[in-house]
PDB file of C-alpha atoms in Angstrom:
ATOM      1  CA  MET I   1     -11.748   4.128   2.968  1.00 35.00           C
ATOM      2  CA  LYS I   2     -15.199   2.788   2.356  1.00 34.00           C
ATOM      3  CA  ARG I   3     -15.853  -0.914   3.638  1.00 34.00           C
ATOM      4  CA  LEU I   4     -18.435  -2.958   3.009  1.00 31.00           C
ATOM      5  CA  SER I   5     -21.463  -3.781   5.191  1.00 33.00           C
ATOM      6  CA  PRO I   6     -21.910  -7.192   6.087  1.00 31.00           C
ATOM      7  CA  VAL I   7     -25.487  -6.900   7.247  1.00 29.00           C
ATOM      8  CA  TYR I   8     -26.751  -7.822   3.740  1.00 28.00           C
ATOM      9  CA  SER I   9     -25.177 -11.694   4.111  1.00 30.00           C
ATOM     10  CA  PHE I  10     -27.144 -12.017   7.367  1.00 24.00           C
ATOM     11  CA  VAL I  11     -30.546 -10.760   5.778  1.00 25.00           C
ATOM     12  CA  PHE I  12     -30.125 -12.769   2.738  1.00 25.00           C
ATOM     13  CA  ALA I  13     -29.515 -16.011   5.047  1.00 27.00           C
ATOM     14  CA  SER I  14     -32.717 -15.240   6.681  1.00 27.00           C
ATOM     15  CA  VAL I  15     -34.568 -14.710   4.191  1.00 26.00           C
ATOM     16  CA  VAL I  16     -33.107 -18.323   2.489  1.00 26.00           C
ATOM     17  CA  PHE I  17     -34.041 -20.027   5.519  1.00 23.00           C
ATOM     18  CA  CYS I  18     -37.611 -18.852   5.894  1.00 28.00           C
ATOM     19  CA  SER I  19     -38.362 -19.270   1.990  1.00 29.00           C
ATOM     20  CA  CYS I  20     -36.983 -23.213   2.494  1.00 29.00           C
ATOM     21  CA  GLY I  21     -38.517 -24.018   5.735  1.00 37.00           C
ATOM     22  CA  ASN I  22     -41.828 -22.187   6.200  1.00 41.00           C
ATOM     23  CA  LYS I  23     -44.893 -21.857   3.655  1.00 44.00           C
ATOM     24  CA  THR I  24     -45.789 -18.327   3.635  1.00 44.00           C
ATOM     25  CA  ASN I  25     -49.608 -17.709   5.270  1.00 49.00           C
ATOM     26  CA  THR I  26     -51.184 -16.365   1.806  1.00 51.00           C
ATOM     27  CA  ALA I  27     -54.131 -15.758   3.920  1.00 66.00           C
ATOM     28  CA  ASP I  28     -52.355 -12.980   5.470  1.00 78.00           C
ATOM     29  CA  PRO I  29     -52.316 -10.117   3.194  1.00 78.00           C
ATOM     30  CA  GLN I  30     -49.556  -8.359   5.753  1.00 79.00           C
ATOM     31  CA  ALA I  31     -47.530 -11.655   6.390  1.00 78.00           C
ATOM     32  CA  ALA I  32     -46.775 -11.577   2.320  1.00 75.00           C
ATOM     33  CA  GLN I  33     -45.899  -8.380   1.866  1.00 75.00           C
ATOM     34  CA  ASP I  34     -43.525  -8.477   4.819  1.00 76.00           C
ATOM     35  CA  SER I  35     -42.117 -11.378   3.055  1.00 77.00           C
ATOM     36  CA  ILE I  36     -41.935  -9.690  -0.044  1.00 74.00           C
ATOM     37  CA  ASN I  37     -40.178  -6.276   1.594  1.00 77.00           C
ATOM     38  CA  ALA I  38     -37.631  -8.459   3.356  1.00 74.00           C
ATOM     39  CA  ALA I  39     -36.814 -10.121   0.070  1.00 72.00           C
ATOM     40  CA  GLN I  40     -36.356  -6.935  -1.868  1.00 76.00           C
ATOM     41  CA  ALA I  41     -34.690  -5.382   1.001  1.00 72.00           C
ATOM     42  CA  ALA I  42     -31.878  -8.197   0.996  1.00 66.00           C
ATOM     43  CA  ALA I  43     -31.571  -7.897  -2.502  1.00 69.00           C
ATOM     44  CA  GLU I  44     -30.968  -4.523  -2.468  1.00 72.00           C
ATOM     45  CA  SER I  45     -28.465  -4.525  -0.011  1.00 67.00           C
ATOM     46  CA  LYS I  46     -26.299  -7.203  -1.898  1.00 69.00           C
ATOM     47  CA  ALA I  47     -26.592  -4.887  -4.685  1.00 75.00           C
ATOM     48  CA  ALA I  48     -25.680  -1.835  -2.866  1.00 73.00           C
ATOM     49  CA  ALA I  49     -22.510  -3.988  -1.144  1.00 67.00           C
ATOM     50  CA  GLU I  50     -21.317  -5.361  -4.597  1.00 73.00           C
ATOM     51  CA  ALA I  51     -21.598  -1.316  -6.159  1.00 77.00           C
ATOM     52  CA  LEU I  52     -19.160  -0.596  -3.165  1.00 71.00           C
ATOM     53  CA  TRP I  53     -16.752  -3.491  -3.774  1.00 72.00           C
ATOM     54  CA  ILE I  54     -16.686  -1.933  -7.755  1.00 78.00           C
ATOM     55  CA  ALA I  55     -15.992   1.382  -6.889  1.00 78.00           C
ATOM     56  CA  ASP I  56     -13.525   0.335  -4.477  1.00 74.00           C
ATOM     57  CA  SER I  57     -11.836  -2.024  -6.627  1.00 78.00           C
ATOM     58  CA  GLN I  58     -11.955   0.531  -9.593  1.00 82.00           C
ATOM     59  CA  LYS I  59     -10.402   3.406  -7.029  1.00 82.00           C
ATOM     60  CA  LEU I  60      -7.609   1.095  -6.373  1.00 82.00           C
ATOM     61  CA  ALA I  61      -7.048   0.095  -9.623  1.00 84.00           C
ATOM     62  CA  ASN I  62      -6.505   3.801 -10.672  1.00 87.00           C
ATOM     63  CA  LEU I  63      -4.400   4.908  -7.332  1.00 92.00           C
ATOM     64  CA  GLU I  64      -1.543   7.436  -8.113  1.00 94.00           C
ATOM     65  CA  THR I  65       0.409   9.024  -5.326  1.00 94.00           C
ATOM     66  CA  PRO I  66       3.955  10.692  -5.431  1.00 95.00           C
ATOM     67  CA  ASP I  67       5.268   7.838  -3.670  1.00 96.00           C
ATOM     68  CA  LEU I  68       4.157   5.232  -6.399  1.00 97.00           C
ATOM     69  CA  GLN I  69       5.219   7.914  -8.973  1.00 96.00           C
ATOM     70  CA  TYR I  70       8.595   8.228  -7.424  1.00 96.00           C
ATOM     71  CA  MET I  71       8.886   4.672  -8.556  1.00 96.00           C
ATOM     72  CA  GLU I  72       7.108   4.820 -11.456  1.00 96.00           C
ATOM     73  CA  ALA I  73       4.326   2.839 -10.903  1.00 96.00           C
ATOM     74  CA  LYS I  74       0.665   3.199 -10.470  1.00 95.00           C
ATOM     75  CA  GLY I  75      -2.404   0.799  -8.898  1.00 94.00           C
ATOM     76  CA  PRO I  76      -2.633  -0.978  -5.792  1.00 91.00           C
ATOM     77  CA  VAL I  77       0.644  -1.637  -5.529  1.00 94.00           C
ATOM     78  CA  LYS I  78       1.968  -4.010  -2.698  1.00 92.00           C
ATOM     79  CA  SER I  79       5.235  -4.345  -3.536  1.00 94.00           C
ATOM     80  CA  ILE I  80       8.288  -3.461  -5.993  1.00 97.00           C
ATOM     81  CA  THR I  81      11.417  -5.876  -6.229  1.00 97.00           C
ATOM     82  CA  TYR I  82      13.861  -5.092  -8.452  1.00 95.00           C
ATOM     83  CA  SER I  83      16.635  -7.068  -9.531  1.00 88.00           C
ATOM     84  CA  GLU I  84      20.769  -6.433 -10.061  1.00 80.00           C
ATOM     85  CA  PRO I  85      20.806  -5.166  -7.665  1.00 82.00           C
ATOM     86  CA  THR I  86      17.781  -6.858  -5.518  1.00 90.00           C
ATOM     87  CA  MET I  87      15.735  -4.020  -3.543  1.00 93.00           C
ATOM     88  CA  ARG I  88      12.251  -4.443  -2.365  1.00 95.00           C
ATOM     89  CA  TYR I  89       9.784  -1.455  -1.687  1.00 95.00           C
ATOM     90  CA  GLU I  90       6.718  -2.172   0.367  1.00 93.00           C
ATOM     91  CA  TYR I  91       3.336   0.121   0.164  1.00 92.00           C
ATOM     92  CA  SER I  92       0.318   0.998   2.203  1.00 88.00           C
ATOM     93  CA  ARG I  93      -3.040   0.423   0.559  1.00 84.00           C
ATOM     94  CA  THR I  94      -3.188   4.054   0.319  1.00 85.00           C
ATOM     95  CA  GLY I  95       0.139   4.137  -2.040  1.00 92.00           C
ATOM     96  CA  GLN I  96       2.354   5.246   0.933  1.00 92.00           C
ATOM     97  CA  LEU I  97       6.357   3.849   0.747  1.00 94.00           C
ATOM     98  CA  VAL I  98       6.593   2.356   3.981  1.00 90.00           C
ATOM     99  CA  LEU I  99       9.477   0.014   3.719  1.00 89.00           C
ATOM    100  CA  ILE I 100      12.542  -0.801   1.755  1.00 92.00           C
ATOM    101  CA  ASP I 101      14.402  -3.911   2.341  1.00 90.00           C
ATOM    102  CA  GLY I 102      12.220  -3.981   5.569  1.00 85.00           C
ATOM    103  CA  TYR I 103      13.350  -0.782   7.017  1.00 86.00           C
ATOM    104  CA  ASP I 104      11.262   2.389   7.334  1.00 86.00           C
ATOM    105  CA  PRO I 105      13.661   5.248   5.117  1.00 90.00           C
ATOM    106  CA  PHE I 106      11.267   8.249   6.788  1.00 87.00           C
ATOM    107  CA  THR I 107      11.650   7.817  10.447  1.00 77.00           C
ATOM    108  CA  GLY I 108      15.079   8.994  10.596  1.00 63.00           C
ATOM    109  CA  GLY I 109      15.802   6.499  13.603  1.00 59.00           C
ATOM    110  CA  HIS I 110      18.117   3.774  11.463  1.00 59.00           C
ATOM    111  CA  GLN I 111      21.688   4.355  10.476  1.00 66.00           C
ATOM    112  CA  VAL I 112      22.203   5.643   6.861  1.00 70.00           C
ATOM    113  CA  ASP I 113      24.793   3.178   5.774  1.00 73.00           C
ATOM    114  CA  MET I 114      25.775   1.368   2.456  1.00 71.00           C
ATOM    115  CA  GLU I 115      22.534  -0.326   3.042  1.00 78.00           C
ATOM    116  CA  ARG I 116      20.140   1.960   3.819  1.00 85.00           C
ATOM    117  CA  MET I 117      18.864   5.710   2.731  1.00 89.00           C
ATOM    118  CA  SER I 118      16.942   8.014   4.585  1.00 91.00           C
ATOM    119  CA  LEU I 119      13.964   9.857   2.384  1.00 94.00           C
ATOM    120  CA  THR I 120      11.893  13.204   3.238  1.00 93.00           C
ATOM    121  CA  ARG I 121       8.790  14.352   1.773  1.00 92.00           C
ATOM    122  CA  ASN I 122       7.739  18.169   1.002  1.00 93.00           C
ATOM    123  CA  GLN I 123       4.628  19.702   2.007  1.00 90.00           C
ATOM    124  CA  ASN I 124       3.017  18.361  -1.220  1.00 91.00           C
ATOM    125  CA  GLY I 125       3.918  14.397   0.080  1.00 91.00           C
ATOM    126  CA  GLU I 126       6.529  14.285  -2.535  1.00 95.00           C
ATOM    127  CA  ILE I 127      10.158  12.707  -1.861  1.00 96.00           C
ATOM    128  CA  ASN I 128      12.154  15.622  -2.072  1.00 96.00           C
ATOM    129  CA  ASN I 129      15.440  14.236  -0.571  1.00 95.00           C
ATOM    130  CA  CYS I 130      17.146  10.819  -0.872  1.00 94.00           C
ATOM    131  CA  THR I 131      20.557  10.564   1.862  1.00 92.00           C
ATOM    132  CA  HIS I 132      22.970   7.659   1.113  1.00 87.00           C
ATOM    133  CA  TYR I 133      26.336   6.810   3.211  1.00 84.00           C
ATOM    134  CA  GLU I 134      28.165   9.598   1.231  1.00 86.00           C
ATOM    135  CA  SER I 135      25.753  11.236  -1.021  1.00 90.00           C
ATOM    136  CA  SER I 136      22.606  13.226  -1.166  1.00 93.00           C
ATOM    137  CA  GLU I 137      20.325  14.109  -3.891  1.00 95.00           C
ATOM    138  CA  ASP I 138      17.634  16.914  -3.888  1.00 97.00           C
ATOM    139  CA  TYR I 139      14.166  16.399  -6.357  1.00 97.00           C
ATOM    140  CA  GLU I 140      12.381  18.741  -8.134  1.00 97.00           C
ATOM    141  CA  TRP I 141       9.008  17.777  -8.876  1.00 97.00           C
ATOM    142  CA  LYS I 142       6.216  19.032 -11.464  1.00 95.00           C
ATOM    143  CA  ASN I 143       2.677  18.058 -12.668  1.00 92.00           C
ATOM    144  CA  GLY I 144       2.872  15.159  -9.981  1.00 92.00           C
ATOM    145  CA  ARG I 145       6.357  13.810 -11.876  1.00 95.00           C
ATOM    146  CA  LEU I 146       9.955  13.989 -10.707  1.00 96.00           C
ATOM    147  CA  THR I 147      11.796  16.293 -13.264  1.00 97.00           C
ATOM    148  CA  VAL I 148      15.124  17.392 -11.895  1.00 97.00           C
ATOM    149  CA  VAL I 149      17.453  15.747  -9.612  1.00 97.00           C
ATOM    150  CA  ASP I 150      20.474  17.869  -7.935  1.00 96.00           C
ATOM    151  CA  GLY I 151      23.018  15.809  -6.138  1.00 94.00           C
ATOM    152  CA  ALA I 152      26.348  15.354  -4.694  1.00 93.00           C
ATOM    153  CA  GLY I 153      28.697  12.649  -2.994  1.00 89.00           C
ATOM    154  CA  GLU I 154      32.652  11.706  -3.160  1.00 85.00           C
ATOM    155  CA  GLY I 155      33.747  14.753  -4.331  1.00 86.00           C
ATOM    156  CA  TYR I 156      31.171  14.538  -7.427  1.00 88.00           C
ATOM    157  CA  GLU I 157      28.211  16.807  -8.044  1.00 93.00           C
ATOM    158  CA  TRP I 158      25.202  16.275 -10.782  1.00 93.00           C
ATOM    159  CA  ARG I 159      22.066  17.480 -12.197  1.00 95.00           C
ATOM    160  CA  ILE I 160      20.114  15.631 -14.411  1.00 96.00           C
ATOM    161  CA  THR I 161      16.916  16.295 -15.747  1.00 97.00           C
ATOM    162  CA  TYR I 162      13.925  13.763 -16.416  1.00 97.00           C
ATOM    163  CA  GLU I 163      12.274  13.596 -19.963  1.00 97.00           C
ATOM    164  CA  TYR I 164       8.973  11.556 -20.462  1.00 96.00           C
ATOM    165  CA  ASP I 165       6.953  10.968 -23.461  1.00 95.00           C
ATOM    166  CA  ASP I 166       3.315  11.087 -23.965  1.00 93.00           C
ATOM    167  CA  LYS I 167       2.169   7.975 -22.107  1.00 91.00           C
ATOM    168  CA  GLY I 168       3.595   9.376 -19.064  1.00 93.00           C
ATOM    169  CA  LEU I 169       6.898   6.865 -19.067  1.00 96.00           C
ATOM    170  CA  LEU I 170      10.078   7.740 -18.415  1.00 97.00           C
ATOM    171  CA  ARG I 171      12.082   8.171 -21.808  1.00 97.00           C
ATOM    172  CA  ALA I 172      15.512   9.787 -20.743  1.00 97.00           C
ATOM    173  CA  LYS I 173      17.804  11.192 -18.026  1.00 97.00           C
ATOM    174  CA  LYS I 174      19.916  13.991 -19.185  1.00 97.00           C
ATOM    175  CA  GLY I 175      22.467  16.036 -17.337  1.00 95.00           C
ATOM    176  CA  LYS I 176      25.860  16.764 -16.626  1.00 93.00           C
ATOM    177  CA  GLN I 177      28.501  15.084 -13.784  1.00 90.00           C
ATOM    178  CA  GLY I 178      31.592  16.667 -12.667  1.00 89.00           C
ATOM    179  CA  PHE I 179      34.241  17.353  -9.990  1.00 85.00           C
ATOM    180  CA  VAL I 180      32.837  19.714  -6.710  1.00 79.00           C
ATOM    181  CA  ASP I 181      35.891  21.914  -7.464  1.00 77.00           C
ATOM    182  CA  GLY I 182      34.922  22.726 -10.890  1.00 71.00           C
ATOM    183  CA  GLY I 183      37.227  20.428 -12.887  1.00 70.00           C
ATOM    184  CA  GLU I 184      36.127  18.125 -15.949  1.00 76.00           C
ATOM    185  CA  GLN I 185      32.328  17.226 -16.747  1.00 84.00           C
ATOM    186  CA  GLU I 186      31.091  14.940 -18.292  1.00 92.00           C
ATOM    187  CA  THR I 187      27.456  14.417 -20.072  1.00 94.00           C
ATOM    188  CA  ILE I 188      24.831  11.679 -18.800  1.00 94.00           C
ATOM    189  CA  ASN I 189      22.548  10.460 -21.525  1.00 96.00           C
ATOM    190  CA  THR I 190      20.621   7.629 -20.351  1.00 96.00           C
ATOM    191  CA  GLN I 191      17.840   6.457 -22.597  1.00 97.00           C
ATOM    192  CA  TYR I 192      14.989   3.847 -21.665  1.00 97.00           C
ATOM    193  CA  THR I 193      13.115   1.654 -23.723  1.00 96.00           C
ATOM    194  CA  TYR I 194      10.365  -0.641 -22.583  1.00 97.00           C
ATOM    195  CA  LEU I 195       9.741  -4.091 -23.394  1.00 97.00           C
ATOM    196  CA  ASP I 196       6.739  -5.583 -21.259  1.00 97.00           C
ATOM    197  CA  PHE I 197       4.030  -4.653 -19.212  1.00 97.00           C
ATOM    198  CA  ASP I 198       1.901  -6.011 -16.404  1.00 96.00           C
ATOM    199  CA  SER I 199      -1.975  -5.765 -16.480  1.00 93.00           C
ATOM    200  CA  TYR I 200      -1.953  -2.417 -14.606  1.00 93.00           C
ATOM    201  CA  GLY I 201       0.346  -0.978 -17.155  1.00 94.00           C
ATOM    202  CA  ASN I 202       3.277  -0.662 -15.263  1.00 96.00           C
ATOM    203  CA  TRP I 203       6.828  -1.990 -17.033  1.00 97.00           C
ATOM    204  CA  THR I 204       8.268  -5.022 -16.040  1.00 97.00           C
ATOM    205  CA  ARG I 205      11.074  -5.135 -18.398  1.00 97.00           C
ATOM    206  CA  ARG I 206      13.003  -2.108 -19.933  1.00 97.00           C
ATOM    207  CA  LYS I 207      16.327  -1.366 -21.481  1.00 96.00           C
ATOM    208  CA  VAL I 208      18.506   1.017 -19.998  1.00 96.00           C
ATOM    209  CA  ASN I 209      21.141   1.997 -22.290  1.00 95.00           C
ATOM    210  CA  GLY I 210      20.995  -1.463 -23.902  1.00 87.00           C
ATOM    211  CA  ASP I 211      21.303  -3.328 -20.541  1.00 94.00           C
ATOM    212  CA  VAL I 212      17.821  -5.238 -19.532  1.00 95.00           C
ATOM    213  CA  GLU I 213      16.488  -4.033 -16.099  1.00 95.00           C
ATOM    214  CA  LYS I 214      13.661  -6.128 -14.470  1.00 96.00           C
ATOM    215  CA  ARG I 215      11.474  -5.761 -11.488  1.00 97.00           C
ATOM    216  CA  VAL I 216       8.484  -7.980  -9.914  1.00 97.00           C
ATOM    217  CA  ILE I 217       5.593  -6.114  -8.734  1.00 97.00           C
ATOM    218  CA  LYS I 218       2.517  -7.742  -6.464  1.00 94.00           C
ATOM    219  CA  TYR I 219      -0.743  -5.957  -5.964  1.00 91.00           C
ATOM    220  CA  PHE I 220      -3.304  -5.840  -3.268  1.00 85.00           C
ATOM    221  CA  THR I 221      -6.914  -7.482  -3.624  1.00 76.00           C
ATOM    222  CA  ILE I 222     -10.507  -6.522  -2.494  1.00 67.00           C
ATOM    223  CA  THR I 223     -12.542  -9.808  -1.339  1.00 66.00           C
ATOM    224  CA  ARG I 224     -15.670  -9.954  -3.393  1.00 69.00           C
ATOM    225  CA  PRO I 225     -18.965  -9.835  -1.124  1.00 65.00           C
ATOM    226  CA  SER I 226     -20.130 -13.467   0.114  1.00 67.00           C
ATOM    227  CA  ASP I 227     -23.581 -14.563   0.648  1.00 66.00           C
ATOM    228  CA  ASN I 228     -22.201 -16.742   3.832  1.00 67.00           C
ATOM    229  CA  PRO I 229     -22.414 -14.951   7.095  1.00 61.00           C
ATOM    230  CA  ASP I 230     -19.982 -17.043   8.417  1.00 64.00           C
ATOM    231  CA  ASP I 231     -17.064 -15.970   6.114  1.00 67.00           C
ATOM    232  CA  PHE I 232     -14.797 -14.197   7.790  1.00 64.00           C
ATOM    233  CA  ASP I 233     -13.459 -10.634   6.613  1.00 63.00           C
ATOM    234  CA  PRO I 234     -12.005  -8.366   9.070  1.00 62.00           C
ATOM    235  CA  THR I 235     -12.436  -5.231   6.996  1.00 57.00           C
ATOM    236  CA  VAL I 236     -16.139  -4.993   7.056  1.00 57.00           C
ATOM    237  CA  ARG I 237     -16.308  -6.299  10.684  1.00 57.00           C
ATOM    238  CA  THR I 238     -15.904  -4.215  13.837  1.00 61.00           C
ATOM    239  CA  TYR I 239     -13.651  -6.183  16.445  1.00 64.00           C
ATOM    240  CA  ASN I 240     -11.330  -5.491  19.497  1.00 67.00           C
ATOM    241  CA  PHE I 241      -8.075  -6.621  19.592  1.00 66.00           C
ATOM    242  CA  ARG I 242      -6.124  -6.419  22.602  1.00 66.00           C
ATOM    243  CA  GLY I 243      -2.734  -7.572  23.345  1.00 63.00           C
ATOM    244  CA  LYS I 244       0.504  -6.392  24.115  1.00 63.00           C
ATOM    245  CA  ILE I 245       3.405  -5.292  21.704  1.00 62.00           C
ATOM    246  CA  GLY I 246       7.177  -5.004  23.376  1.00 57.00           C
ATOM    247  CA  GLY I 247       6.996  -2.311  25.843  1.00 60.00           C
ATOM    248  CA  GLU I 248       3.466  -0.899  25.717  1.00 62.00           C
ATOM    249  CA  LYS I 249       1.358  -1.789  28.338  1.00 60.00           C
ATOM    250  CA  ASP I 250      -2.028  -1.670  26.776  1.00 62.00           C
ATOM    251  CA  CYS I 251      -2.821  -2.191  22.824  1.00 68.00           C
ATOM    252  CA  PRO I 252      -6.287  -2.276  22.093  1.00 70.00           C
ATOM    253  CA  LEU I 253      -7.097  -2.105  18.483  1.00 73.00           C
ATOM    254  CA  GLN I 254     -10.565  -1.198  17.226  1.00 73.00           C
ATOM    255  CA  ILE I 255     -11.323  -1.569  13.650  1.00 70.00           C
ATOM    256  CA  GLY I 256     -13.994  -0.635  11.812  1.00 65.00           C
ATOM    257  CA  LYS I 257     -15.322  -0.155   8.458  1.00 60.00           C
ATOM    258  CA  GLU I 258     -13.488   3.131   7.609  1.00 60.00           C
ATOM    259  CA  GLY I 259     -10.507   1.399   9.213  1.00 67.00           C
ATOM    260  CA  GLY I 260      -9.407   1.949  12.659  1.00 76.00           C
ATOM    261  CA  TYR I 261      -6.914   2.997  15.368  1.00 77.00           C
ATOM    262  CA  TYR I 262      -4.944   1.376  18.498  1.00 76.00           C
ATOM    263  CA  VAL I 263      -4.144   3.080  21.289  1.00 74.00           C
ATOM    264  CA  VAL I 264      -1.174   2.996  23.546  1.00 69.00           C
ATOM    265  CA  ALA I 265      -0.171   5.533  26.516  1.00 66.00           C
ATOM    266  CA  SER I 266       0.477   7.972  24.413  1.00 68.00           C
ATOM    267  CA  GLY I 267      -2.536   8.260  22.651  1.00 74.00           C
ATOM    268  CA  LYS I 268      -4.483   7.111  19.204  1.00 80.00           C
ATOM    269  CA  LYS I 269      -2.875   5.710  16.327  1.00 82.00           C
ATOM    270  CA  THR I 270      -4.440   4.864  12.572  1.00 84.00           C
ATOM    271  CA  LEU I 271      -4.624   1.665  10.781  1.00 82.00           C
ATOM    272  CA  VAL I 272      -4.747   0.935   7.523  1.00 80.00           C
ATOM    273  CA  PHE I 273      -6.056  -2.534   6.065  1.00 76.00           C
ATOM    274  CA  ALA I 274      -3.285  -3.814   3.591  1.00 75.00           C
ATOM    275  CA  ASP I 275      -4.469  -7.142   2.596  1.00 79.00           C
ATOM    276  CA  PHE I 276      -6.474 -10.009   4.012  1.00 78.00           C
ATOM    277  CA  ASP I 277      -6.446 -13.571   2.256  1.00 78.00           C
ATOM    278  CA  PRO I 278      -9.560 -15.781   2.997  1.00 75.00           C
ATOM    279  CA  LYS I 279      -7.686 -18.919   1.842  1.00 79.00           C
ATOM    280  CA  THR I 280      -4.591 -18.522   4.280  1.00 83.00           C
ATOM    281  CA  SER I 281      -6.346 -16.208   6.705  1.00 80.00           C
ATOM    282  CA  GLU I 282      -3.514 -13.944   6.661  1.00 82.00           C
ATOM    283  CA  LEU I 283      -4.141 -10.444   7.419  1.00 80.00           C
ATOM    284  CA  VAL I 284      -1.780  -7.561   7.088  1.00 82.00           C
ATOM    285  CA  ILE I 285      -2.464  -3.904   8.942  1.00 82.00           C
ATOM    286  CA  ASP I 286      -0.494  -0.799   8.666  1.00 85.00           C
ATOM    287  CA  ALA I 287      -0.166   1.471  11.584  1.00 84.00           C
ATOM    288  CA  PHE I 288      -0.130   5.224  11.056  1.00 85.00           C
ATOM    289  CA  LYS I 289       0.302   8.297  13.356  1.00 81.00           C
ATOM    290  CA  PRO I 290      -3.290  10.128  13.645  1.00 79.00           C
ATOM    291  CA  ASP I 291      -2.276  12.611  10.657  1.00 76.00           C
ATOM    292  CA  GLY I 292      -2.379   9.425   8.411  1.00 75.00           C
ATOM    293  CA  VAL I 293       1.154   9.943   7.082  1.00 76.00           C
ATOM    294  CA  LYS I 294       3.597   9.331   9.526  1.00 81.00           C
ATOM    295  CA  TYR I 295       4.373   5.268   9.109  1.00 83.00           C
ATOM    296  CA  ILE I 296       4.605   3.506  12.579  1.00 81.00           C
ATOM    297  CA  GLY I 297       4.697  -0.087  11.623  1.00 81.00           C
ATOM    298  CA  ARG I 298       3.228  -3.475   9.991  1.00 82.00           C
ATOM    299  CA  PHE I 299       0.871  -6.055  11.913  1.00 80.00           C
ATOM    300  CA  THR I 300       1.008  -9.491  10.222  1.00 81.00           C
ATOM    301  CA  GLY I 301      -0.541 -12.583  11.110  1.00 80.00           C
ATOM    302  CA  LYS I 302      -3.269 -15.188  10.840  1.00 80.00           C
ATOM    303  CA  VAL I 303      -6.695 -15.082  12.057  1.00 76.00           C
ATOM    304  CA  SER I 304      -8.052 -18.333  13.441  1.00 73.00           C
ATOM    305  CA  GLY I 305     -11.691 -18.344  14.851  1.00 67.00           C
ATOM    306  CA  LYS I 306     -11.269 -15.364  17.646  1.00 66.00           C
ATOM    307  CA  SER I 307      -7.532 -15.496  17.818  1.00 70.00           C
ATOM    308  CA  TYR I 308      -5.033 -13.623  15.718  1.00 71.00           C
ATOM    309  CA  LYS I 309      -1.582 -14.299  16.172  1.00 75.00           C
ATOM    310  CA  GLY I 310       1.287 -12.647  14.428  1.00 75.00           C
ATOM    311  CA  THR I 311       4.328  -9.781  14.686  1.00 76.00           C
ATOM    312  CA  PHE I 312       4.388  -5.930  14.646  1.00 74.00           C
ATOM    313  CA  ALA I 313       7.546  -4.365  12.994  1.00 74.00           C
ATOM    314  CA  ASN I 314       8.427  -1.308  13.002  1.00 69.00           C
ATOM    315  CA  GLY I 315      10.873  -1.135  10.432  1.00 65.00           C
ATOM    316  CA  ASN I 316      13.847  -0.046  12.700  1.00 63.00           C
ATOM    317  CA  LYS I 317      13.875  -2.321  15.621  1.00 59.00           C
ATOM    318  CA  GLY I 318      12.718  -5.712  14.303  1.00 63.00           C
ATOM    319  CA  LYS I 319       9.829  -7.489  15.132  1.00 67.00           C
ATOM    320  CA  VAL I 320       7.830  -8.509  18.094  1.00 67.00           C
ATOM    321  CA  ASN I 321       5.369 -11.638  18.565  1.00 68.00           C
ATOM    322  CA  PHE I 322       2.082 -11.015  19.621  1.00 66.00           C
ATOM    323  CA  ASP I 323      -1.193 -12.666  20.310  1.00 66.00           C
ATOM    324  CA  LEU I 324      -4.429 -10.891  20.202  1.00 65.00           C
ATOM    325  CA  THR I 325      -7.963 -11.811  20.877  1.00 64.00           C
ATOM    326  CA  MET I 326     -11.157 -10.534  19.123  1.00 60.00           C
ATOM    327  CA  GLU I 327     -14.108  -9.685  21.439  1.00 58.00           C
TER     328      GLU I 327
END
């Protein structure tokens, strides 16, 4: 992920200081030219940073991934919360589903029960199986969309086909459900009618066979480049975080413009910035294995000066408090 360089802000501040506190020696052509060159470089650097911010914003706004499509969503989705029943799906900034109601459904390290499910992906990164406590479903995809569901559980089996309209919205689920032993079957025909959409084009209210379904979607943001060199933005600077997480003896976090990694005895782990709110100083970072696909956990906390205090949660074993210092 491309990150913005803070260099322009320091150059810009230096130029402003010189222009306000010192008079240019017009008798020295070279000094005058140097001043012009410095001002031009600062302007070009700021313009470049602004262009990168715009490009990153547009890329995030148009983000599409299999994990997002699985929940019929697109864009910089941070979380989706459904009501009746209440379920919360949390995403990384790269569009990967990482948590469902606070647990990681992909690790296999949790117990599948009435409250939890287990998901797997195929080689294309598409979710191809969902296992509940007493049921399991296999998914087929075509052209980036979920199209067929084959399931079985509690003595039943079913096959459902998904139909979409010309805008890519789920229009209907049709199929049959019956006893595994081949007994009587019933027809499935679920119709969807959409009522409200948000600014990213994701539905927030729809009718499902006459009943209203609602969901609340929150999104990631990108902080606009600042002219103030004192403004803290961890996504555009490089720091070494050092601290201890659980039983790990050493956990330095190296964060750069393209993301970063943290290191434990078992080797490097990749990092993806999830979000930073300059108003509250809250920083969220998602951690993955080196392949960038296998999710490990999430760092959450607040930045104050050179200190960072928060928690690390892996989605299965709860949260561990830690203190980190930026060097």
